[in-house]
Amino acid sequence: MPETLMISIDERGVARLTLARKDKHNAMSAEMIDELTEAASALGSDKRVRAIVLAGAGKSFCAGGDLEWMRAQFQASRAERIAEARRLAMMFKALNELPRPLIGCVHGSAFGGGIGLISVCDTVIASEAARFGLTEVRLGLIPATISPYVVARIGSSAARSLFVSGRMFNAAHAKSIGLVASIVAPADLDRAVDREVDEFIAASPQAAARAKALVRSLASPITDEIVESVISQLADSWETDEAQAGISAFFERQRSNS
């Protein structure tokens, strides 16, 4: 049984994949990354599953990278950082290539890797109170591993603005750039997701899988070479003086606030 996820499948064949580190705002640890990769494989091959809802327990959808996971990267060698970045990249690849519809249910905060998760969903319903941010540059880093999926989702114009500024944005802006498909009142989120699920499970499962593959084949391909390039660029950014200073200051603030 996974430690960082909750997985259930109802009588309709709708799987609910819930990030379950609510005390950490569902920040992604190495364990969660591995468990999400395994869940993608298991649910994608389970013939009972017609659609998958990706959600977060507690107050947030996903706050990005876990603090301890980041601390380990700060202290790691280049080879170790590349290995961890590849682990993360393979998780996003597995979720992106799921042969089942993946529907995002987003509330609270979605930062960094959380936006990566949103970007590999086929559609996303968000609470109008949700907050978003790609704040890596404020630590001296770049949103490298998630970037192929985020750019594919929102386009290079919106990505330039958000990647380079690192600013926070609200659900209305997320909808305007195509990151989420619709926004609803917090109390209506689950009902809105259920309505969206009904639309997806009305489709033939095999045709839906082929349609997802068709869209990927017509879009700009996210090749192995692109994945390896962004992994290397992330490792490069970790080695800069800016990143070392920014991450050190971040950890110091965390200690002061604890």
PDB file of C-alpha atoms in Angstrom:
ATOM      1  CA  MET A   1       0.000   0.000   0.000  1.00  0.00           C
ATOM      2  CA  PRO A   2       1.315   3.477  -0.829  1.00  0.00           C
ATOM      3  CA  GLU A   3       2.285   5.701   2.095  1.00  0.00           C
ATOM      4  CA  THR A   4       1.869   9.085   0.400  1.00  0.00           C
ATOM      5  CA  LEU A   5      -1.219   8.441  -1.750  1.00  0.00           C
ATOM      6  CA  MET A   6      -4.789   7.290  -1.342  1.00  0.00           C
ATOM      7  CA  ILE A   7      -6.190   5.268  -4.253  1.00  0.00           C
ATOM      8  CA  SER A   8      -9.753   4.087  -4.682  1.00  0.00           C
ATOM      9  CA  ILE A   9     -11.867   2.843  -7.611  1.00  0.00           C
ATOM     10  CA  ASP A  10     -15.647   3.168  -7.573  1.00  0.00           C
ATOM     11  CA  GLU A  11     -18.303   1.036  -9.252  1.00  0.00           C
ATOM     12  CA  ARG A  12     -18.208   3.243 -12.384  1.00  0.00           C
ATOM     13  CA  GLY A  13     -14.513   2.578 -12.861  1.00  0.00           C
ATOM     14  CA  VAL A  14     -13.515   6.065 -11.713  1.00  0.00           C
ATOM     15  CA  ALA A  15     -10.227   5.990  -9.804  1.00  0.00           C
ATOM     16  CA  ARG A  16      -9.435   8.695  -7.281  1.00  0.00           C
ATOM     17  CA  LEU A  17      -5.701   9.301  -6.909  1.00  0.00           C
ATOM     18  CA  THR A  18      -5.218  11.586  -3.918  1.00  0.00           C
ATOM     19  CA  LEU A  19      -1.966  13.097  -2.728  1.00  0.00           C
ATOM     20  CA  ALA A  20      -1.970  12.292   0.989  1.00  0.00           C
ATOM     21  CA  ARG A  21       0.772  14.273   2.714  1.00  0.00           C
ATOM     22  CA  LYS A  22      -1.650  16.880   3.972  1.00  0.00           C
ATOM     23  CA  ASP A  23       0.581  17.890   6.897  1.00  0.00           C
ATOM     24  CA  LYS A  24       3.188  18.875   4.256  1.00  0.00           C
ATOM     25  CA  HIS A  25       0.650  20.464   1.883  1.00  0.00           C
ATOM     26  CA  ASN A  26       1.237  17.428  -0.371  1.00  0.00           C
ATOM     27  CA  ALA A  27       4.760  18.528  -1.219  1.00  0.00           C
ATOM     28  CA  MET A  28       6.452  15.876  -3.341  1.00  0.00           C
ATOM     29  CA  SER A  29       9.001  13.681  -1.592  1.00  0.00           C
ATOM     30  CA  ALA A  30      11.121  10.990  -3.237  1.00  0.00           C
ATOM     31  CA  GLU A  31       8.649   8.429  -1.910  1.00  0.00           C
ATOM     32  CA  MET A  32       5.658  10.254  -3.402  1.00  0.00           C
ATOM     33  CA  ILE A  33       7.419  10.573  -6.747  1.00  0.00           C
ATOM     34  CA  ASP A  34       8.010   6.813  -6.847  1.00  0.00           C
ATOM     35  CA  GLU A  35       4.482   6.033  -5.710  1.00  0.00           C
ATOM     36  CA  LEU A  36       2.927   8.310  -8.330  1.00  0.00           C
ATOM     37  CA  THR A  37       4.983   6.601 -11.021  1.00  0.00           C
ATOM     38  CA  GLU A  38       3.841   3.190  -9.788  1.00  0.00           C
ATOM     39  CA  ALA A  39       0.223   4.352  -9.524  1.00  0.00           C
ATOM     40  CA  ALA A  40       0.272   5.630 -13.102  1.00  0.00           C
ATOM     41  CA  SER A  41       1.459   2.237 -14.315  1.00  0.00           C
ATOM     42  CA  ALA A  42      -1.051   0.283 -12.215  1.00  0.00           C
ATOM     43  CA  LEU A  43      -4.092   2.431 -13.016  1.00  0.00           C
ATOM     44  CA  GLY A  44      -3.172   2.737 -16.673  1.00  0.00           C
ATOM     45  CA  SER A  45      -3.139  -1.044 -17.082  1.00  0.00           C
ATOM     46  CA  ASP A  46      -6.207  -1.765 -14.919  1.00  0.00           C
ATOM     47  CA  LYS A  47      -9.063  -2.596 -17.293  1.00  0.00           C
ATOM     48  CA  ARG A  48     -11.626  -1.592 -14.655  1.00  0.00           C
ATOM     49  CA  VAL A  49     -10.465   2.027 -14.726  1.00  0.00           C
ATOM     50  CA  ARG A  50     -12.358   4.376 -17.029  1.00  0.00           C
ATOM     51  CA  ALA A  51     -11.061   7.707 -15.718  1.00  0.00           C
ATOM     52  CA  ILE A  52      -8.760   9.009 -12.980  1.00  0.00           C
ATOM     53  CA  VAL A  53      -9.287  12.038 -10.738  1.00  0.00           C
ATOM     54  CA  LEU A  54      -6.081  13.560  -9.356  1.00  0.00           C
ATOM     55  CA  ALA A  55      -6.635  15.532  -6.143  1.00  0.00           C
ATOM     56  CA  GLY A  56      -4.922  16.583  -2.926  1.00  0.00           C
ATOM     57  CA  ALA A  57      -5.938  15.929   0.676  1.00  0.00           C
ATOM     58  CA  GLY A  58      -6.018  18.703   3.255  1.00  0.00           C
ATOM     59  CA  LYS A  59      -5.617  22.406   2.566  1.00  0.00           C
ATOM     60  CA  SER A  60      -3.548  22.254  -0.633  1.00  0.00           C
ATOM     61  CA  PHE A  61      -3.339  20.462  -3.955  1.00  0.00           C
ATOM     62  CA  CYS A  62       0.474  20.313  -4.056  1.00  0.00           C
ATOM     63  CA  ALA A  63       3.020  22.775  -2.683  1.00  0.00           C
ATOM     64  CA  GLY A  64       5.817  21.620  -5.001  1.00  0.00           C
ATOM     65  CA  GLY A  65       8.997  19.959  -3.752  1.00  0.00           C
ATOM     66  CA  ASP A  66       9.266  18.639  -0.212  1.00  0.00           C
ATOM     67  CA  LEU A  67      11.635  20.627   2.005  1.00  0.00           C
ATOM     68  CA  GLU A  68      13.712  17.607   2.988  1.00  0.00           C
ATOM     69  CA  TRP A  69      13.898  16.435  -0.627  1.00  0.00           C
ATOM     70  CA  MET A  70      15.132  19.905  -1.604  1.00  0.00           C
ATOM     71  CA  ARG A  71      17.638  19.881   1.244  1.00  0.00           C
ATOM     72  CA  ALA A  72      19.026  16.577  -0.036  1.00  0.00           C
ATOM     73  CA  GLN A  73      19.437  18.086  -3.524  1.00  0.00           C
ATOM     74  CA  PHE A  74      21.205  21.087  -2.027  1.00  0.00           C
ATOM     75  CA  GLN A  75      23.790  18.783  -0.455  1.00  0.00           C
ATOM     76  CA  ALA A  76      24.016  16.243  -3.310  1.00  0.00           C
ATOM     77  CA  SER A  77      26.587  15.759  -6.038  1.00  0.00           C
ATOM     78  CA  ARG A  78      25.765  16.630  -9.644  1.00  0.00           C
ATOM     79  CA  ALA A  79      25.280  12.944 -10.476  1.00  0.00           C
ATOM     80  CA  GLU A  80      22.862  12.537  -7.578  1.00  0.00           C
ATOM     81  CA  ARG A  81      20.913  15.635  -8.596  1.00  0.00           C
ATOM     82  CA  ILE A  82      20.618  14.375 -12.158  1.00  0.00           C
ATOM     83  CA  ALA A  83      19.376  10.997 -10.898  1.00  0.00           C
ATOM     84  CA  GLU A  84      16.687  12.670  -8.771  1.00  0.00           C
ATOM     85  CA  ALA A  85      15.658  14.993 -11.602  1.00  0.00           C
ATOM     86  CA  ARG A  86      15.346  11.973 -13.904  1.00  0.00           C
ATOM     87  CA  ARG A  87      13.191  10.207 -11.309  1.00  0.00           C
ATOM     88  CA  LEU A  88      10.876  13.244 -11.283  1.00  0.00           C
ATOM     89  CA  ALA A  89      10.883  13.493 -15.084  1.00  0.00           C
ATOM     90  CA  MET A  90       9.888   9.836 -15.444  1.00  0.00           C
ATOM     91  CA  MET A  91       6.965  10.403 -13.071  1.00  0.00           C
ATOM     92  CA  PHE A  92       5.626  13.252 -15.207  1.00  0.00           C
ATOM     93  CA  LYS A  93       6.143  11.173 -18.351  1.00  0.00           C
ATOM     94  CA  ALA A  94       4.183   8.259 -16.856  1.00  0.00           C
ATOM     95  CA  LEU A  95       1.273  10.497 -15.872  1.00  0.00           C
ATOM     96  CA  ASN A  96       1.322  12.362 -19.187  1.00  0.00           C
ATOM     97  CA  GLU A  97       1.123   9.123 -21.160  1.00  0.00           C
ATOM     98  CA  LEU A  98      -1.660   7.501 -19.131  1.00  0.00           C
ATOM     99  CA  PRO A  99      -4.103   5.800 -21.520  1.00  0.00           C
ATOM    100  CA  ARG A 100      -7.020   6.874 -19.299  1.00  0.00           C
ATOM    101  CA  PRO A 101      -8.512  10.370 -18.921  1.00  0.00           C
ATOM    102  CA  LEU A 102      -6.806  12.244 -16.077  1.00  0.00           C
ATOM    103  CA  ILE A 103      -8.935  14.946 -14.469  1.00  0.00           C
ATOM    104  CA  GLY A 104      -7.368  17.412 -12.055  1.00  0.00           C
ATOM    105  CA  CYS A 105      -9.273  18.618  -8.986  1.00  0.00           C
ATOM    106  CA  VAL A 106      -7.359  21.601  -7.635  1.00  0.00           C
ATOM    107  CA  HIS A 107      -7.843  23.573  -4.445  1.00  0.00           C
ATOM    108  CA  GLY A 108      -5.598  25.580  -2.126  1.00  0.00           C
ATOM    109  CA  SER A 109      -2.019  26.018  -3.285  1.00  0.00           C
ATOM    110  CA  ALA A 110      -0.444  24.599  -6.446  1.00  0.00           C
ATOM    111  CA  PHE A 111       3.207  25.549  -6.744  1.00  0.00           C
ATOM    112  CA  GLY A 112       6.156  24.320  -8.826  1.00  0.00           C
ATOM    113  CA  GLY A 113       5.745  20.583  -9.298  1.00  0.00           C
ATOM    114  CA  GLY A 114       2.059  20.965  -8.464  1.00  0.00           C
ATOM    115  CA  ILE A 115       1.676  22.978 -11.662  1.00  0.00           C
ATOM    116  CA  GLY A 116       3.556  20.205 -13.428  1.00  0.00           C
ATOM    117  CA  LEU A 117       0.901  17.753 -12.212  1.00  0.00           C
ATOM    118  CA  ILE A 118      -1.869  20.052 -13.434  1.00  0.00           C
ATOM    119  CA  SER A 119      -0.180  20.304 -16.835  1.00  0.00           C
ATOM    120  CA  VAL A 120      -0.273  16.549 -17.495  1.00  0.00           C
ATOM    121  CA  CYS A 121      -4.020  16.336 -16.792  1.00  0.00           C
ATOM    122  CA  ASP A 122      -6.484  16.167 -19.677  1.00  0.00           C
ATOM    123  CA  THR A 123      -8.697  18.731 -18.005  1.00  0.00           C
ATOM    124  CA  VAL A 124      -8.619  20.565 -14.683  1.00  0.00           C
ATOM    125  CA  ILE A 125     -11.361  21.976 -12.487  1.00  0.00           C
ATOM    126  CA  ALA A 126     -10.084  24.444  -9.881  1.00  0.00           C
ATOM    127  CA  SER A 127     -11.529  26.200  -6.894  1.00  0.00           C
ATOM    128  CA  GLU A 128     -11.801  29.936  -7.465  1.00  0.00           C
ATOM    129  CA  ALA A 129      -9.832  30.332  -4.216  1.00  0.00           C
ATOM    130  CA  ALA A 130      -6.814  28.333  -5.510  1.00  0.00           C
ATOM    131  CA  ARG A 131      -3.404  30.012  -5.765  1.00  0.00           C
ATOM    132  CA  PHE A 132      -0.652  29.163  -8.230  1.00  0.00           C
ATOM    133  CA  GLY A 133       3.034  29.929  -8.636  1.00  0.00           C
ATOM    134  CA  LEU A 134       6.180  28.928 -10.480  1.00  0.00           C
ATOM    135  CA  THR A 135       8.499  30.546  -7.970  1.00  0.00           C
ATOM    136  CA  GLU A 136      11.735  28.672  -8.682  1.00  0.00           C
ATOM    137  CA  VAL A 137      13.580  31.730 -10.010  1.00  0.00           C
ATOM    138  CA  ARG A 138      13.160  33.403  -6.631  1.00  0.00           C
ATOM    139  CA  LEU A 139      15.436  30.710  -5.216  1.00  0.00           C
ATOM    140  CA  GLY A 140      17.907  31.001  -8.081  1.00  0.00           C
ATOM    141  CA  LEU A 141      16.556  27.865  -9.788  1.00  0.00           C
ATOM    142  CA  ILE A 142      14.474  27.228 -12.907  1.00  0.00           C
ATOM    143  CA  PRO A 143      11.285  25.150 -13.387  1.00  0.00           C
ATOM    144  CA  ALA A 144      13.182  22.777 -15.640  1.00  0.00           C
ATOM    145  CA  THR A 145      11.782  19.264 -15.208  1.00  0.00           C
ATOM    146  CA  ILE A 146       8.167  20.358 -15.470  1.00  0.00           C
ATOM    147  CA  SER A 147       8.813  22.861 -18.259  1.00  0.00           C
ATOM    148  CA  PRO A 148       8.008  20.673 -21.317  1.00  0.00           C
ATOM    149  CA  TYR A 149       4.551  19.929 -19.927  1.00  0.00           C
ATOM    150  CA  VAL A 150       3.828  23.439 -18.662  1.00  0.00           C
ATOM    151  CA  VAL A 151       4.875  25.052 -21.963  1.00  0.00           C
ATOM    152  CA  ALA A 152       2.799  22.494 -23.868  1.00  0.00           C
ATOM    153  CA  ARG A 153      -0.167  23.442 -21.698  1.00  0.00           C
ATOM    154  CA  ILE A 154      -0.003  27.255 -21.548  1.00  0.00           C
ATOM    155  CA  GLY A 155       2.269  28.191 -24.466  1.00  0.00           C
ATOM    156  CA  SER A 156       5.589  29.984 -24.523  1.00  0.00           C
ATOM    157  CA  SER A 157       4.166  33.502 -24.101  1.00  0.00           C
ATOM    158  CA  ALA A 158       2.472  32.794 -20.763  1.00  0.00           C
ATOM    159  CA  ALA A 159       5.358  30.559 -19.711  1.00  0.00           C
ATOM    160  CA  ARG A 160       7.896  33.333 -20.297  1.00  0.00           C
ATOM    161  CA  SER A 161       5.982  35.693 -18.040  1.00  0.00           C
ATOM    162  CA  LEU A 162       5.499  33.198 -15.221  1.00  0.00           C
ATOM    163  CA  PHE A 163       8.839  31.372 -15.426  1.00  0.00           C
ATOM    164  CA  VAL A 164      10.888  34.569 -15.464  1.00  0.00           C
ATOM    165  CA  SER A 165       8.982  36.591 -12.845  1.00  0.00           C
ATOM    166  CA  GLY A 166       8.152  33.780 -10.438  1.00  0.00           C
ATOM    167  CA  ARG A 167       5.023  35.683  -9.485  1.00  0.00           C
ATOM    168  CA  MET A 168       1.955  34.192  -7.852  1.00  0.00           C
ATOM    169  CA  PHE A 169      -1.351  34.162  -9.748  1.00  0.00           C
ATOM    170  CA  ASN A 170      -4.975  33.360  -9.086  1.00  0.00           C
ATOM    171  CA  ALA A 171      -7.466  30.906 -10.550  1.00  0.00           C
ATOM    172  CA  ALA A 172      -8.893  33.450 -12.981  1.00  0.00           C
ATOM    173  CA  HIS A 173      -5.461  33.959 -14.529  1.00  0.00           C
ATOM    174  CA  ALA A 174      -4.852  30.190 -14.551  1.00  0.00           C
ATOM    175  CA  LYS A 175      -8.032  29.792 -16.588  1.00  0.00           C
ATOM    176  CA  SER A 176      -7.153  32.653 -18.941  1.00  0.00           C
ATOM    177  CA  ILE A 177      -3.877  30.947 -19.943  1.00  0.00           C
ATOM    178  CA  GLY A 178      -5.389  27.472 -20.274  1.00  0.00           C
ATOM    179  CA  LEU A 179      -3.757  25.944 -17.214  1.00  0.00           C
ATOM    180  CA  VAL A 180      -7.199  25.049 -15.861  1.00  0.00           C
ATOM    181  CA  ALA A 181     -10.369  24.513 -17.861  1.00  0.00           C
ATOM    182  CA  SER A 182     -12.898  25.929 -15.432  1.00  0.00           C
ATOM    183  CA  ILE A 183     -13.144  27.455 -11.977  1.00  0.00           C
ATOM    184  CA  VAL A 184     -15.952  27.033  -9.473  1.00  0.00           C
ATOM    185  CA  ALA A 185     -16.814  28.052  -5.937  1.00  0.00           C
ATOM    186  CA  PRO A 186     -14.971  25.935  -3.348  1.00  0.00           C
ATOM    187  CA  ALA A 187     -18.207  24.285  -2.217  1.00  0.00           C
ATOM    188  CA  ASP A 188     -18.995  23.233  -5.794  1.00  0.00           C
ATOM    189  CA  LEU A 189     -15.633  21.695  -6.661  1.00  0.00           C
ATOM    190  CA  ASP A 190     -16.440  18.021  -6.100  1.00  0.00           C
ATOM    191  CA  ARG A 191     -19.778  18.265  -7.933  1.00  0.00           C
ATOM    192  CA  ALA A 192     -18.120  20.007 -10.868  1.00  0.00           C
ATOM    193  CA  VAL A 193     -15.469  17.290 -11.066  1.00  0.00           C
ATOM    194  CA  ASP A 194     -18.162  14.591 -10.990  1.00  0.00           C
ATOM    195  CA  ARG A 195     -19.947  16.266 -13.902  1.00  0.00           C
ATOM    196  CA  GLU A 196     -16.688  16.359 -15.833  1.00  0.00           C
ATOM    197  CA  VAL A 197     -16.048  12.695 -15.074  1.00  0.00           C
ATOM    198  CA  ASP A 198     -19.481  11.812 -16.497  1.00  0.00           C
ATOM    199  CA  GLU A 199     -18.461  13.377 -19.817  1.00  0.00           C
ATOM    200  CA  PHE A 200     -15.256  11.355 -20.014  1.00  0.00           C
ATOM    201  CA  ILE A 201     -16.694   7.968 -19.078  1.00  0.00           C
ATOM    202  CA  ALA A 202     -19.340   8.349 -21.776  1.00  0.00           C
ATOM    203  CA  ALA A 203     -16.555   7.748 -24.312  1.00  0.00           C
ATOM    204  CA  SER A 204     -15.328   4.376 -25.508  1.00  0.00           C
ATOM    205  CA  PRO A 205     -12.262   3.524 -23.349  1.00  0.00           C
ATOM    206  CA  GLN A 206     -10.135   2.311 -26.252  1.00  0.00           C
ATOM    207  CA  ALA A 207     -11.107   5.246 -28.447  1.00  0.00           C
ATOM    208  CA  ALA A 208     -10.339   7.654 -25.611  1.00  0.00           C
ATOM    209  CA  ALA A 209      -6.874   6.112 -25.217  1.00  0.00           C
ATOM    210  CA  ARG A 210      -6.233   6.400 -28.948  1.00  0.00           C
ATOM    211  CA  ALA A 211      -7.488   9.990 -28.948  1.00  0.00           C
ATOM    212  CA  LYS A 212      -5.029  10.917 -26.168  1.00  0.00           C
ATOM    213  CA  ALA A 213      -2.189   9.326 -28.123  1.00  0.00           C
ATOM    214  CA  LEU A 214      -3.349  11.161 -31.268  1.00  0.00           C
ATOM    215  CA  VAL A 215      -3.160  14.550 -29.550  1.00  0.00           C
ATOM    216  CA  ARG A 216       0.357  13.807 -28.291  1.00  0.00           C
ATOM    217  CA  SER A 217       1.447  12.738 -31.773  1.00  0.00           C
ATOM    218  CA  LEU A 218       0.236  16.033 -33.288  1.00  0.00           C
ATOM    219  CA  ALA A 219       1.695  18.315 -30.616  1.00  0.00           C
ATOM    220  CA  SER A 220       5.349  19.251 -30.290  1.00  0.00           C
ATOM    221  CA  PRO A 221       6.951  16.004 -29.121  1.00  0.00           C
ATOM    222  CA  ILE A 222       8.465  15.773 -25.654  1.00  0.00           C
ATOM    223  CA  THR A 223      11.372  13.595 -26.700  1.00  0.00           C
ATOM    224  CA  ASP A 224      13.966  11.801 -24.601  1.00  0.00           C
ATOM    225  CA  GLU A 225      16.465  14.420 -25.782  1.00  0.00           C
ATOM    226  CA  ILE A 226      14.278  17.250 -24.451  1.00  0.00           C
ATOM    227  CA  VAL A 227      13.848  15.474 -21.119  1.00  0.00           C
ATOM    228  CA  GLU A 228      17.603  14.929 -20.782  1.00  0.00           C
ATOM    229  CA  SER A 229      18.248  18.562 -21.701  1.00  0.00           C
ATOM    230  CA  VAL A 230      15.950  19.977 -19.005  1.00  0.00           C
ATOM    231  CA  ILE A 231      17.434  17.561 -16.455  1.00  0.00           C
ATOM    232  CA  SER A 232      20.916  18.884 -17.241  1.00  0.00           C
ATOM    233  CA  GLN A 233      19.711  22.478 -17.121  1.00  0.00           C
ATOM    234  CA  LEU A 234      18.241  21.900 -13.676  1.00  0.00           C
ATOM    235  CA  ALA A 235      21.530  20.418 -12.463  1.00  0.00           C
ATOM    236  CA  ASP A 236      23.346  23.441 -13.914  1.00  0.00           C
ATOM    237  CA  SER A 237      21.062  25.850 -12.079  1.00  0.00           C
ATOM    238  CA  TRP A 238      21.632  24.089  -8.738  1.00  0.00           C
ATOM    239  CA  GLU A 239      25.365  24.754  -9.122  1.00  0.00           C
ATOM    240  CA  THR A 240      25.111  28.535  -9.539  1.00  0.00           C
ATOM    241  CA  ASP A 241      26.074  30.959  -6.796  1.00  0.00           C
ATOM    242  CA  GLU A 242      22.556  32.442  -6.992  1.00  0.00           C
ATOM    243  CA  ALA A 243      20.936  29.103  -6.241  1.00  0.00           C
ATOM    244  CA  GLN A 244      23.299  28.306  -3.400  1.00  0.00           C
ATOM    245  CA  ALA A 245      22.595  31.702  -1.805  1.00  0.00           C
ATOM    246  CA  GLY A 246      18.856  31.617  -2.481  1.00  0.00           C
ATOM    247  CA  ILE A 247      18.323  28.113  -1.145  1.00  0.00           C
ATOM    248  CA  SER A 248      20.485  28.761   1.901  1.00  0.00           C
ATOM    249  CA  ALA A 249      18.389  31.846   2.676  1.00  0.00           C
ATOM    250  CA  PHE A 250      15.201  29.830   2.175  1.00  0.00           C
ATOM    251  CA  PHE A 251      16.303  27.156   4.650  1.00  0.00           C
ATOM    252  CA  GLU A 252      17.314  29.850   7.119  1.00  0.00           C
ATOM    253  CA  ARG A 253      13.857  31.415   6.917  1.00  0.00           C
ATOM    254  CA  GLN A 254      12.303  27.993   7.472  1.00  0.00           C
ATOM    255  CA  ARG A 255      14.404  27.476  10.617  1.00  0.00           C
ATOM    256  CA  SER A 256      13.471  30.943  11.904  1.00  0.00           C
ATOM    257  CA  ASN A 257       9.784  30.285  11.388  1.00  0.00           C
ATOM    258  CA  SER A 258       9.799  26.832  12.989  1.00  0.00           C
TER     259      SER A 258
END
